[in-house]
PDB file of C-alpha atoms in Angstrom:
ATOM      1  CA  MET Y   1       7.096  -4.982 -17.048  1.00 95.00           C
ATOM      2  CA  ARG Y   2       9.453  -1.852 -15.379  1.00 98.00           C
ATOM      3  CA  ILE Y   3      11.301  -1.971 -11.893  1.00 98.00           C
ATOM      4  CA  VAL Y   4      12.028   1.708 -10.561  1.00 98.00           C
ATOM      5  CA  SER Y   5      12.932   3.201  -7.113  1.00 97.00           C
ATOM      6  CA  PRO Y   6      10.401   6.023  -6.186  1.00 98.00           C
ATOM      7  CA  ALA Y   7      11.603   5.795  -2.380  1.00 97.00           C
ATOM      8  CA  CYS Y   8      14.629   4.618  -1.123  1.00 97.00           C
ATOM      9  CA  PRO Y   9      17.329   2.463  -3.119  1.00 96.00           C
ATOM     10  CA  PRO Y  10      17.285  -1.260  -2.984  1.00 94.00           C
ATOM     11  CA  SER Y  11      20.214  -4.256  -2.915  1.00 93.00           C
ATOM     12  CA  ARG Y  12      21.682  -5.581  -6.380  1.00 94.00           C
ATOM     13  CA  GLU Y  13      20.709  -9.026  -5.221  1.00 92.00           C
ATOM     14  CA  GLU Y  14      17.454  -8.326  -4.221  1.00 89.00           C
ATOM     15  CA  VAL Y  15      16.312  -6.683  -7.668  1.00 93.00           C
ATOM     16  CA  SER Y  16      17.926  -9.930  -9.404  1.00 94.00           C
ATOM     17  CA  ARG Y  17      16.278 -12.337  -7.091  1.00 91.00           C
ATOM     18  CA  GLY Y  18      12.993 -10.138  -8.404  1.00 92.00           C
ATOM     19  CA  VAL Y  19      13.498 -10.142 -11.887  1.00 95.00           C
ATOM     20  CA  GLU Y  20      14.247 -14.099 -12.076  1.00 93.00           C
ATOM     21  CA  LEU Y  21      11.361 -14.362 -10.178  1.00 92.00           C
ATOM     22  CA  LEU Y  22       8.986 -12.071 -12.655  1.00 94.00           C
ATOM     23  CA  THR Y  23      11.084 -13.325 -15.615  1.00 96.00           C
ATOM     24  CA  SER Y  24       9.887 -17.072 -15.001  1.00 95.00           C
ATOM     25  CA  TRP Y  25       6.341 -16.107 -15.373  1.00 95.00           C
ATOM     26  CA  GLY Y  26       7.079 -15.025 -18.778  1.00 96.00           C
ATOM     27  CA  LEU Y  27       7.327 -11.491 -18.561  1.00 95.00           C
ATOM     28  CA  GLN Y  28      10.133  -9.497 -20.138  1.00 97.00           C
ATOM     29  CA  VAL Y  29      11.647  -6.970 -17.392  1.00 97.00           C
ATOM     30  CA  GLU Y  30      13.360  -4.309 -17.367  1.00 97.00           C
ATOM     31  CA  LEU Y  31      14.874  -1.561 -15.212  1.00 98.00           C
ATOM     32  CA  GLY Y  32      14.458   2.355 -14.790  1.00 97.00           C
ATOM     33  CA  GLU Y  33      17.670   4.110 -15.359  1.00 98.00           C
ATOM     34  CA  HIS Y  34      17.720   5.170 -12.066  1.00 98.00           C
ATOM     35  CA  VAL Y  35      16.974   2.274  -9.920  1.00 97.00           C
ATOM     36  CA  PHE Y  36      20.685   1.653  -8.249  1.00 97.00           C
ATOM     37  CA  ASP Y  37      21.376   5.195  -7.591  1.00 97.00           C
ATOM     38  CA  GLN Y  38      21.344   7.142  -4.262  1.00 97.00           C
ATOM     39  CA  TRP Y  39      21.128  10.808  -2.910  1.00 97.00           C
ATOM     40  CA  GLY Y  40      21.089  10.729   0.900  1.00 97.00           C
ATOM     41  CA  TYR Y  41      18.753   8.052   1.748  1.00 96.00           C
ATOM     42  CA  MET Y  42      16.463   8.235  -1.652  1.00 98.00           C
ATOM     43  CA  ALA Y  43      17.301   6.506  -4.751  1.00 97.00           C
ATOM     44  CA  GLY Y  44      18.263   9.809  -6.601  1.00 97.00           C
ATOM     45  CA  ARG Y  45      17.647  12.676  -6.807  1.00 98.00           C
ATOM     46  CA  ASP Y  46      14.044  14.107  -7.142  1.00 98.00           C
ATOM     47  CA  GLU Y  47      13.917  14.757 -10.781  1.00 98.00           C
ATOM     48  CA  ASP Y  48      15.675  11.216 -11.415  1.00 98.00           C
ATOM     49  CA  ARG Y  49      13.149   8.728  -9.554  1.00 98.00           C
ATOM     50  CA  VAL Y  50      10.120  10.892 -10.629  1.00 98.00           C
ATOM     51  CA  PHE Y  51      11.812  11.062 -14.784  1.00 98.00           C
ATOM     52  CA  ASP Y  52      11.741   6.635 -13.959  1.00 98.00           C
ATOM     53  CA  LEU Y  53       8.335   6.401 -13.046  1.00 98.00           C
ATOM     54  CA  ASN Y  54       7.103   9.163 -16.195  1.00 98.00           C
ATOM     55  CA  ALA Y  55       9.210   7.314 -18.808  1.00 98.00           C
ATOM     56  CA  ALA Y  56       7.363   4.176 -17.588  1.00 98.00           C
ATOM     57  CA  PHE Y  57       3.738   5.472 -17.693  1.00 98.00           C
ATOM     58  CA  ARG Y  58       4.770   7.120 -21.393  1.00 98.00           C
ATOM     59  CA  ASP Y  59       6.519   3.584 -22.839  1.00 98.00           C
ATOM     60  CA  PRO Y  60       3.183   1.898 -25.193  1.00 97.00           C
ATOM     61  CA  GLY Y  61       5.620  -1.420 -23.984  1.00 97.00           C
ATOM     62  CA  VAL Y  62       5.379  -1.085 -20.353  1.00 98.00           C
ATOM     63  CA  ARG Y  63       2.565  -3.018 -19.148  1.00 97.00           C
ATOM     64  CA  ALA Y  64       2.923  -2.736 -15.485  1.00 97.00           C
ATOM     65  CA  VAL Y  65       5.383  -0.840 -13.295  1.00 98.00           C
ATOM     66  CA  ILE Y  66       6.867  -2.282  -9.856  1.00 97.00           C
ATOM     67  CA  ALA Y  67       8.269  -0.464  -7.068  1.00 97.00           C
ATOM     68  CA  SER Y  68      11.958  -1.898  -6.082  1.00 96.00           C
ATOM     69  CA  ARG Y  69      11.227  -0.973  -2.632  1.00 94.00           C
ATOM     70  CA  GLY Y  70       9.708   1.659  -0.154  1.00 94.00           C
ATOM     71  CA  GLY Y  71      10.960   3.811   2.313  1.00 94.00           C
ATOM     72  CA  LYS Y  72      11.100   7.335   2.207  1.00 96.00           C
ATOM     73  CA  GLY Y  73      11.154   9.939  -0.598  1.00 97.00           C
ATOM     74  CA  THR Y  74       7.564   8.981  -2.656  1.00 98.00           C
ATOM     75  CA  TYR Y  75       6.060  11.892  -1.232  1.00 97.00           C
ATOM     76  CA  ARG Y  76       8.632  14.557  -2.896  1.00 97.00           C
ATOM     77  CA  ILE Y  77       7.913  13.907  -6.057  1.00 98.00           C
ATOM     78  CA  VAL Y  78       3.779  12.893  -6.615  1.00 97.00           C
ATOM     79  CA  ASP Y  79       2.886  16.506  -8.066  1.00 96.00           C
ATOM     80  CA  ASP Y  80       5.091  15.642 -10.988  1.00 97.00           C
ATOM     81  CA  LEU Y  81       3.943  12.616 -12.786  1.00 98.00           C
ATOM     82  CA  ASP Y  82       2.584  12.557 -16.042  1.00 98.00           C
ATOM     83  CA  THR Y  83      -1.131  11.450 -14.878  1.00 96.00           C
ATOM     84  CA  ASP Y  84      -2.144  12.488 -18.384  1.00 97.00           C
ATOM     85  CA  ALA Y  85       0.120   9.583 -19.648  1.00 97.00           C
ATOM     86  CA  LEU Y  86      -1.478   6.901 -17.413  1.00 96.00           C
ATOM     87  CA  ARG Y  87      -4.730   8.082 -18.707  1.00 96.00           C
ATOM     88  CA  ARG Y  88      -3.969   7.686 -22.088  1.00 96.00           C
ATOM     89  CA  ASP Y  89      -2.497   4.035 -21.493  1.00 97.00           C
ATOM     90  CA  PRO Y  90      -3.510   2.770 -18.006  1.00 97.00           C
ATOM     91  CA  LYS Y  91      -0.982   0.413 -16.226  1.00 97.00           C
ATOM     92  CA  PRO Y  92      -0.621  -1.403 -12.652  1.00 96.00           C
ATOM     93  CA  VAL Y  93       1.776   0.037 -10.152  1.00 98.00           C
ATOM     94  CA  VAL Y  94       2.897  -2.110  -7.897  1.00 98.00           C
ATOM     95  CA  GLY Y  95       3.885  -1.659  -4.183  1.00 97.00           C
ATOM     96  CA  PHE Y  96       3.328  -0.628  -0.662  1.00 96.00           C
ATOM     97  CA  SER Y  97       4.553   1.296   2.553  1.00 96.00           C
ATOM     98  CA  ASP Y  98       5.889   5.055   0.625  1.00 97.00           C
ATOM     99  CA  ILE Y  99       3.931   3.536  -2.405  1.00 98.00           C
ATOM    100  CA  THR Y 100       1.112   4.277  -0.620  1.00 98.00           C
ATOM    101  CA  HIS Y 101       1.767   8.041  -1.910  1.00 97.00           C
ATOM    102  CA  LEU Y 102       1.604   7.095  -5.225  1.00 97.00           C
ATOM    103  CA  HIS Y 103      -1.313   4.685  -5.021  1.00 98.00           C
ATOM    104  CA  LEU Y 104      -3.213   8.000  -3.652  1.00 97.00           C
ATOM    105  CA  ALA Y 105      -2.233  10.168  -6.186  1.00 97.00           C
ATOM    106  CA  LEU Y 106      -3.123   8.010  -9.025  1.00 97.00           C
ATOM    107  CA  TRP Y 107      -6.335   7.164  -7.885  1.00 96.00           C
ATOM    108  CA  SER Y 108      -7.042  10.645  -6.982  1.00 95.00           C
ATOM    109  CA  ARG Y 109      -5.615  12.122 -10.403  1.00 95.00           C
ATOM    110  CA  CYS Y 110      -6.668   9.885 -13.047  1.00 95.00           C
ATOM    111  CA  ARG Y 111      -8.873   7.142 -11.373  1.00 96.00           C
ATOM    112  CA  LEU Y 112      -6.174   4.533 -11.905  1.00 96.00           C
ATOM    113  CA  ALA Y 113      -6.671   0.739  -9.946  1.00 97.00           C
ATOM    114  CA  THR Y 114      -3.333   0.403  -8.595  1.00 98.00           C
ATOM    115  CA  LEU Y 115      -1.914  -3.069  -6.540  1.00 98.00           C
ATOM    116  CA  HIS Y 116      -0.812  -2.846  -2.758  1.00 98.00           C
ATOM    117  CA  GLY Y 117       1.792  -5.472  -3.226  1.00 96.00           C
ATOM    118  CA  PRO Y 118       5.352  -7.110  -2.360  1.00 93.00           C
ATOM    119  CA  PHE Y 119       8.432  -4.926  -3.833  1.00 88.00           C
ATOM    120  CA  ALA Y 120      10.793  -6.757  -6.283  1.00 79.00           C
ATOM    121  CA  LYS Y 121      13.012  -8.345  -4.137  1.00 75.00           C
ATOM    122  CA  CYS Y 122      12.235 -12.168  -3.850  1.00 69.00           C
ATOM    123  CA  ASN Y 123      13.262 -14.198  -1.103  1.00 71.00           C
ATOM    124  CA  ASP Y 124      11.573 -17.316   0.662  1.00 72.00           C
ATOM    125  CA  THR Y 125      11.974 -15.268   4.103  1.00 76.00           C
ATOM    126  CA  TYR Y 126      10.144 -12.199   2.655  1.00 79.00           C
ATOM    127  CA  THR Y 127       7.626 -13.161  -0.034  1.00 82.00           C
ATOM    128  CA  GLY Y 128       7.845 -17.054  -0.292  1.00 84.00           C
ATOM    129  CA  PRO Y 129       5.814 -19.456  -3.080  1.00 88.00           C
ATOM    130  CA  ALA Y 130       2.046 -18.491  -1.812  1.00 91.00           C
ATOM    131  CA  SER Y 131       3.016 -14.665  -1.518  1.00 93.00           C
ATOM    132  CA  ALA Y 132       4.839 -14.559  -5.150  1.00 92.00           C
ATOM    133  CA  GLU Y 133       1.498 -16.697  -6.364  1.00 94.00           C
ATOM    134  CA  ALA Y 134      -0.958 -14.053  -5.076  1.00 95.00           C
ATOM    135  CA  LEU Y 135       1.217 -11.580  -7.208  1.00 96.00           C
ATOM    136  CA  ARG Y 136       1.279 -13.547  -9.894  1.00 96.00           C
ATOM    137  CA  ARG Y 137      -2.255 -13.621 -10.065  1.00 96.00           C
ATOM    138  CA  ALA Y 138      -3.616 -10.512  -9.286  1.00 96.00           C
ATOM    139  CA  LEU Y 139      -0.907  -9.326 -12.202  1.00 96.00           C
ATOM    140  CA  MET Y 140      -2.132 -11.740 -14.779  1.00 96.00           C
ATOM    141  CA  THR Y 141      -5.818 -12.895 -14.197  1.00 96.00           C
ATOM    142  CA  THR Y 142      -8.890 -10.974 -13.742  1.00 97.00           C
ATOM    143  CA  ASP Y 143      -9.762 -13.016 -10.597  1.00 96.00           C
ATOM    144  CA  PRO Y 144     -11.258 -11.577  -7.329  1.00 97.00           C
ATOM    145  CA  VAL Y 145      -9.279 -11.458  -4.186  1.00 97.00           C
ATOM    146  CA  THR Y 146     -10.485 -12.649  -0.825  1.00 98.00           C
ATOM    147  CA  LEU Y 147      -8.285 -12.513   2.509  1.00 98.00           C
ATOM    148  CA  HIS Y 148      -9.611 -13.956   5.449  1.00 98.00           C
ATOM    149  CA  ARG Y 149      -9.307 -12.539   9.049  1.00 97.00           C
ATOM    150  CA  ASP Y 150      -5.914 -13.948  10.967  1.00 96.00           C
ATOM    151  CA  PRO Y 151      -6.602 -14.265  14.768  1.00 94.00           C
ATOM    152  CA  SER Y 152      -3.117 -13.618  15.434  1.00 92.00           C
ATOM    153  CA  GLU Y 153      -2.897 -10.560  14.188  1.00 93.00           C
ATOM    154  CA  ALA Y 154      -3.224  -7.370  16.646  1.00 90.00           C
ATOM    155  CA  THR Y 155      -6.114  -6.331  15.184  1.00 92.00           C
ATOM    156  CA  ALA Y 156      -7.640  -9.493  14.892  1.00 92.00           C
ATOM    157  CA  GLU Y 157     -10.509  -9.095  17.677  1.00 87.00           C
ATOM    158  CA  LEU Y 158     -11.571  -5.523  16.940  1.00 90.00           C
ATOM    159  CA  THR Y 159     -14.452  -5.692  15.057  1.00 91.00           C
ATOM    160  CA  VAL Y 160     -17.416  -3.924  14.510  1.00 93.00           C
ATOM    161  CA  ASP Y 161     -20.160  -5.870  12.905  1.00 95.00           C
ATOM    162  CA  GLY Y 162     -21.569  -5.560   9.379  1.00 97.00           C
ATOM    163  CA  THR Y 163     -21.207  -5.559   5.951  1.00 98.00           C
ATOM    164  CA  ALA Y 164     -19.853  -2.668   3.550  1.00 98.00           C
ATOM    165  CA  THR Y 165     -19.388  -2.261  -0.356  1.00 98.00           C
ATOM    166  CA  GLY Y 166     -17.217   0.517  -1.690  1.00 98.00           C
ATOM    167  CA  VAL Y 167     -13.998   1.475  -3.753  1.00 98.00           C
ATOM    168  CA  LEU Y 168     -11.335   0.241  -1.843  1.00 98.00           C
ATOM    169  CA  MET Y 169      -8.374   2.707  -0.612  1.00 98.00           C
ATOM    170  CA  GLY Y 170      -5.592   3.145   1.402  1.00 97.00           C
ATOM    171  CA  GLY Y 171      -2.177   1.337   2.353  1.00 97.00           C
ATOM    172  CA  ASN Y 172       0.426   2.811   5.146  1.00 97.00           C
ATOM    173  CA  LEU Y 173      -1.288   4.825   7.676  1.00 97.00           C
ATOM    174  CA  ASP Y 174       1.415   7.321   7.812  1.00 95.00           C
ATOM    175  CA  ALA Y 175       1.420   8.220   4.259  1.00 96.00           C
ATOM    176  CA  ILE Y 176      -2.294   8.423   4.308  1.00 97.00           C
ATOM    177  CA  ARG Y 177      -1.824  10.946   7.122  1.00 95.00           C
ATOM    178  CA  THR Y 178       0.990  13.115   5.246  1.00 94.00           C
ATOM    179  CA  GLU Y 179      -1.751  13.322   2.166  1.00 95.00           C
ATOM    180  CA  THR Y 180      -4.295  14.939   4.326  1.00 92.00           C
ATOM    181  CA  GLY Y 181      -4.861  18.792   3.088  1.00 83.00           C
ATOM    182  CA  ALA Y 182      -2.691  17.817  -0.179  1.00 81.00           C
ATOM    183  CA  GLY Y 183      -2.826  15.182  -1.990  1.00 82.00           C
ATOM    184  CA  LEU Y 184      -5.264  12.595  -0.487  1.00 92.00           C
ATOM    185  CA  PRO Y 185      -8.761  11.862  -2.875  1.00 93.00           C
ATOM    186  CA  SER Y 186     -11.922  11.743  -1.389  1.00 94.00           C
ATOM    187  CA  LEU Y 187     -12.584   8.726   0.632  1.00 95.00           C
ATOM    188  CA  GLN Y 188     -16.439   9.382   0.542  1.00 96.00           C
ATOM    189  CA  GLY Y 189     -18.109   5.963  -0.378  1.00 97.00           C
ATOM    190  CA  ALA Y 190     -14.684   3.839   0.275  1.00 98.00           C
ATOM    191  CA  ILE Y 191     -13.958   1.406   2.155  1.00 98.00           C
ATOM    192  CA  LEU Y 192     -10.326   2.589   3.968  1.00 98.00           C
ATOM    193  CA  PHE Y 193      -7.634   0.050   4.279  1.00 98.00           C
ATOM    194  CA  LEU Y 194      -4.994   0.733   6.940  1.00 98.00           C
ATOM    195  CA  GLU Y 195      -2.218  -0.900   8.042  1.00 97.00           C
ATOM    196  CA  HIS Y 196       0.995   0.326  10.286  1.00 94.00           C
ATOM    197  CA  GLN Y 197       4.898  -0.635  10.145  1.00 89.00           C
ATOM    198  CA  ARG Y 198       6.910  -1.080  13.228  1.00 80.00           C
ATOM    199  CA  GLY Y 199       8.883   1.653  15.021  1.00 72.00           C
ATOM    200  CA  THR Y 200       6.134   3.993  16.313  1.00 74.00           C
ATOM    201  CA  GLY Y 201       3.867   3.984  19.335  1.00 83.00           C
ATOM    202  CA  LEU Y 202       0.288   3.726  20.161  1.00 88.00           C
ATOM    203  CA  GLY Y 203       0.612   8.055  20.660  1.00 88.00           C
ATOM    204  CA  GLU Y 204       1.886   8.099  16.714  1.00 91.00           C
ATOM    205  CA  VAL Y 205      -1.096   5.996  15.737  1.00 93.00           C
ATOM    206  CA  ASP Y 206      -3.714   7.943  17.392  1.00 94.00           C
ATOM    207  CA  ARG Y 207      -2.078  11.600  16.507  1.00 94.00           C
ATOM    208  CA  ALA Y 208      -2.574   9.792  12.788  1.00 96.00           C
ATOM    209  CA  LEU Y 209      -6.073   8.897  13.422  1.00 96.00           C
ATOM    210  CA  THR Y 210      -6.960  11.944  14.865  1.00 96.00           C
ATOM    211  CA  GLN Y 211      -5.966  13.990  12.139  1.00 96.00           C
ATOM    212  CA  LEU Y 212      -7.878  12.073   9.826  1.00 96.00           C
ATOM    213  CA  THR Y 213     -11.031  12.519  11.950  1.00 96.00           C
ATOM    214  CA  ARG Y 214     -10.115  16.324  12.610  1.00 95.00           C
ATOM    215  CA  SER Y 215      -9.828  16.807   8.855  1.00 95.00           C
ATOM    216  CA  ARG Y 216     -12.862  15.433   8.210  1.00 95.00           C
ATOM    217  CA  ALA Y 217     -11.026  13.045   5.370  1.00 96.00           C
ATOM    218  CA  LEU Y 218     -13.084  10.126   6.964  1.00 96.00           C
ATOM    219  CA  ASP Y 219     -16.142  11.401   6.190  1.00 95.00           C
ATOM    220  CA  GLY Y 220     -18.549   9.290   4.344  1.00 96.00           C
ATOM    221  CA  LEU Y 221     -16.589   6.273   4.600  1.00 97.00           C
ATOM    222  CA  ARG Y 222     -18.733   2.725   4.242  1.00 98.00           C
ATOM    223  CA  GLY Y 223     -16.169   0.406   6.250  1.00 98.00           C
ATOM    224  CA  VAL Y 224     -12.642  -0.192   7.417  1.00 98.00           C
ATOM    225  CA  ALA Y 225     -10.659  -3.277   6.764  1.00 98.00           C
ATOM    226  CA  LEU Y 226      -7.845  -3.153   8.890  1.00 97.00           C
ATOM    227  CA  GLY Y 227      -4.055  -5.294   8.051  1.00 96.00           C
ATOM    228  CA  GLN Y 228      -1.264  -5.339  10.200  1.00 95.00           C
ATOM    229  CA  PHE Y 229       0.040  -2.867  12.791  1.00 93.00           C
ATOM    230  CA  LEU Y 230       3.184  -4.323  13.398  1.00 89.00           C
ATOM    231  CA  GLY Y 231       5.144  -4.064  17.059  1.00 81.00           C
ATOM    232  CA  PHE Y 232       2.140  -4.356  19.006  1.00 76.00           C
ATOM    233  CA  ASP Y 233       1.196  -7.309  20.884  1.00 69.00           C
ATOM    234  CA  ARG Y 234      -2.453  -8.566  20.352  1.00 62.00           C
ATOM    235  CA  ASP Y 235      -3.549  -9.163  23.943  1.00 58.00           C
ATOM    236  CA  ALA Y 236      -1.812  -6.848  26.314  1.00 61.00           C
ATOM    237  CA  GLY Y 237      -2.077  -3.244  26.852  1.00 64.00           C
ATOM    238  CA  ASP Y 238       0.748  -1.152  28.263  1.00 63.00           C
ATOM    239  CA  PRO Y 239       0.406  -0.608  32.238  1.00 64.00           C
ATOM    240  CA  GLU Y 240       2.233   2.805  31.679  1.00 60.00           C
ATOM    241  CA  LEU Y 241      -0.410   3.666  29.104  1.00 66.00           C
ATOM    242  CA  GLY Y 242      -3.406   3.120  31.558  1.00 66.00           C
ATOM    243  CA  GLY Y 243      -3.137  -0.339  30.264  1.00 68.00           C
ATOM    244  CA  TRP Y 244      -4.371   0.545  26.320  1.00 82.00           C
ATOM    245  CA  GLY Y 245      -3.210  -1.266  23.657  1.00 83.00           C
ATOM    246  CA  ILE Y 246      -3.455  -1.251  19.767  1.00 88.00           C
ATOM    247  CA  ARG Y 247      -7.111  -2.357  19.876  1.00 89.00           C
ATOM    248  CA  ASP Y 248      -8.188   0.496  22.172  1.00 89.00           C
ATOM    249  CA  VAL Y 249      -6.605   3.137  20.414  1.00 92.00           C
ATOM    250  CA  LEU Y 250      -8.071   2.115  16.828  1.00 94.00           C
ATOM    251  CA  ARG Y 251     -11.732   0.890  19.122  1.00 93.00           C
ATOM    252  CA  ASP Y 252     -11.573   4.796  20.227  1.00 93.00           C
ATOM    253  CA  ARG Y 253     -10.993   6.384  17.127  1.00 94.00           C
ATOM    254  CA  LEU Y 254     -12.864   4.355  14.433  1.00 95.00           C
ATOM    255  CA  ALA Y 255     -15.985   2.626  16.411  1.00 93.00           C
ATOM    256  CA  ALA Y 256     -16.937   6.784  16.279  1.00 92.00           C
ATOM    257  CA  LEU Y 257     -17.573   6.470  12.781  1.00 95.00           C
ATOM    258  CA  GLY Y 258     -20.334   4.161  12.887  1.00 95.00           C
ATOM    259  CA  VAL Y 259     -19.471   1.889  10.292  1.00 97.00           C
ATOM    260  CA  PRO Y 260     -18.252  -1.963   9.472  1.00 98.00           C
ATOM    261  CA  VAL Y 261     -14.722  -2.518  10.825  1.00 97.00           C
ATOM    262  CA  LEU Y 262     -13.003  -5.488  10.223  1.00 97.00           C
ATOM    263  CA  GLY Y 263      -9.629  -6.460  11.751  1.00 96.00           C
ATOM    264  CA  GLY Y 264      -6.886  -9.153  11.193  1.00 96.00           C
ATOM    265  CA  VAL Y 265      -6.379  -8.765   7.517  1.00 97.00           C
ATOM    266  CA  PRO Y 266      -2.955 -10.014   7.169  1.00 96.00           C
ATOM    267  CA  ALA Y 267      -1.376  -7.716   4.957  1.00 96.00           C
ATOM    268  CA  GLY Y 268       1.172  -4.975   5.619  1.00 94.00           C
ATOM    269  CA  HIS Y 269       4.670  -4.878   6.643  1.00 92.00           C
ATOM    270  CA  GLY Y 270       4.931  -8.752   7.749  1.00 91.00           C
ATOM    271  CA  ASN Y 271       6.592 -11.181   5.907  1.00 89.00           C
ATOM    272  CA  HIS Y 272       4.634 -12.867   2.839  1.00 91.00           C
ATOM    273  CA  PRO Y 273       2.241 -10.135   1.488  1.00 93.00           C
ATOM    274  CA  PRO Y 274      -0.740 -10.695  -0.222  1.00 95.00           C
ATOM    275  CA  THR Y 275      -1.422  -8.515  -3.356  1.00 97.00           C
ATOM    276  CA  ILE Y 276      -4.322  -6.303  -2.945  1.00 98.00           C
ATOM    277  CA  PRO Y 277      -6.110  -4.408  -5.823  1.00 98.00           C
ATOM    278  CA  LEU Y 278      -6.648  -0.992  -4.653  1.00 98.00           C
ATOM    279  CA  GLY Y 279      -9.316   1.355  -6.461  1.00 97.00           C
ATOM    280  CA  THR Y 280     -11.842  -1.643  -7.361  1.00 98.00           C
ATOM    281  CA  GLN Y 281     -15.028  -2.565  -5.242  1.00 98.00           C
ATOM    282  CA  ALA Y 282     -14.746  -4.064  -2.391  1.00 98.00           C
ATOM    283  CA  THR Y 283     -16.654  -6.141   0.306  1.00 98.00           C
ATOM    284  CA  ILE Y 284     -15.717  -6.775   4.164  1.00 98.00           C
ATOM    285  CA  ASP Y 285     -18.063  -9.133   6.002  1.00 98.00           C
ATOM    286  CA  THR Y 286     -17.564  -8.995   9.696  1.00 97.00           C
ATOM    287  CA  ALA Y 287     -19.802 -12.079   9.614  1.00 97.00           C
ATOM    288  CA  THR Y 288     -17.082 -14.151   7.703  1.00 97.00           C
ATOM    289  CA  GLY Y 289     -14.287 -12.307   8.224  1.00 97.00           C
ATOM    290  CA  THR Y 290     -13.303 -11.840   4.868  1.00 98.00           C
ATOM    291  CA  LEU Y 291     -12.012  -8.757   2.956  1.00 98.00           C
ATOM    292  CA  THR Y 292     -13.171  -9.563  -1.181  1.00 98.00           C
ATOM    293  CA  VAL Y 293     -11.881  -7.028  -3.887  1.00 98.00           C
ATOM    294  CA  LEU Y 294     -12.331  -6.760  -7.570  1.00 98.00           C
ATOM    295  CA  PRO Y 295      -9.245  -7.363  -9.943  1.00 97.00           C
ATOM    296  CA  ALA Y 296      -7.283  -4.344 -10.876  1.00 96.00           C
ATOM    297  CA  VAL Y 297      -6.478  -5.500 -14.302  1.00 93.00           C
ATOM    298  CA  VAL Y 298      -8.856  -6.391 -17.221  1.00 86.00           C
TER     299      VAL Y 298
END
């Protein structure tokens, strides 16, 4: 396994603990040459970050690639990925947040199934035993992954009834929005997974979903799985915003699609993240409150 930094630089302590976890599973772990570089807010210059990615893609001894962290900058290098190398020798790529740009590009250009999962920084506050075990199983077994609706999530009560099956795609809403008109693959026949980080308001969520709608990127979707939208209260609306909360914005934008919507999927920027295959067949069932995804490894 090779750890790389496509976005922002990690701390050495976090990566060291992540290496300890991965090696405890019997994996051999290597670090990309530029993992700890820094150039502005990014982990080295664009050419160095993509060099580490492509070196991992081309190395037959590397059987999986895991991002050290997210942040910013992955969107700057996706056009230079060696996807021919991945067609010849597929291997899972693990990460989330800004790494959504990689997930989308690799599916679009070489139909690579990837893993929306935690970064290489193991600690009990962020990852925890259950989260670590979920990553291990997603990497090292061919078991399907099933996530259950969490009533405590801000999106939990946002449901459009029904079942739907399709290839699971998506990740971070801001990243998906950024790829609109550039590297966003067709979502025809897909289940779209969406999550959102702290730090932006209802208006930004509305803008992102409206941009996707106006660009017709959401045409042909079979269903939507809503993960964590952090920083938004599950119950309360904002009196200064007409009483609207995150559920109202999401319902207003998504219900018109006429497809099943499952809210409350406990995945995103919160602690103890699960690992979810992307680019494989998935089913959402609003009656049971489940998202079930086939494995990304064989």
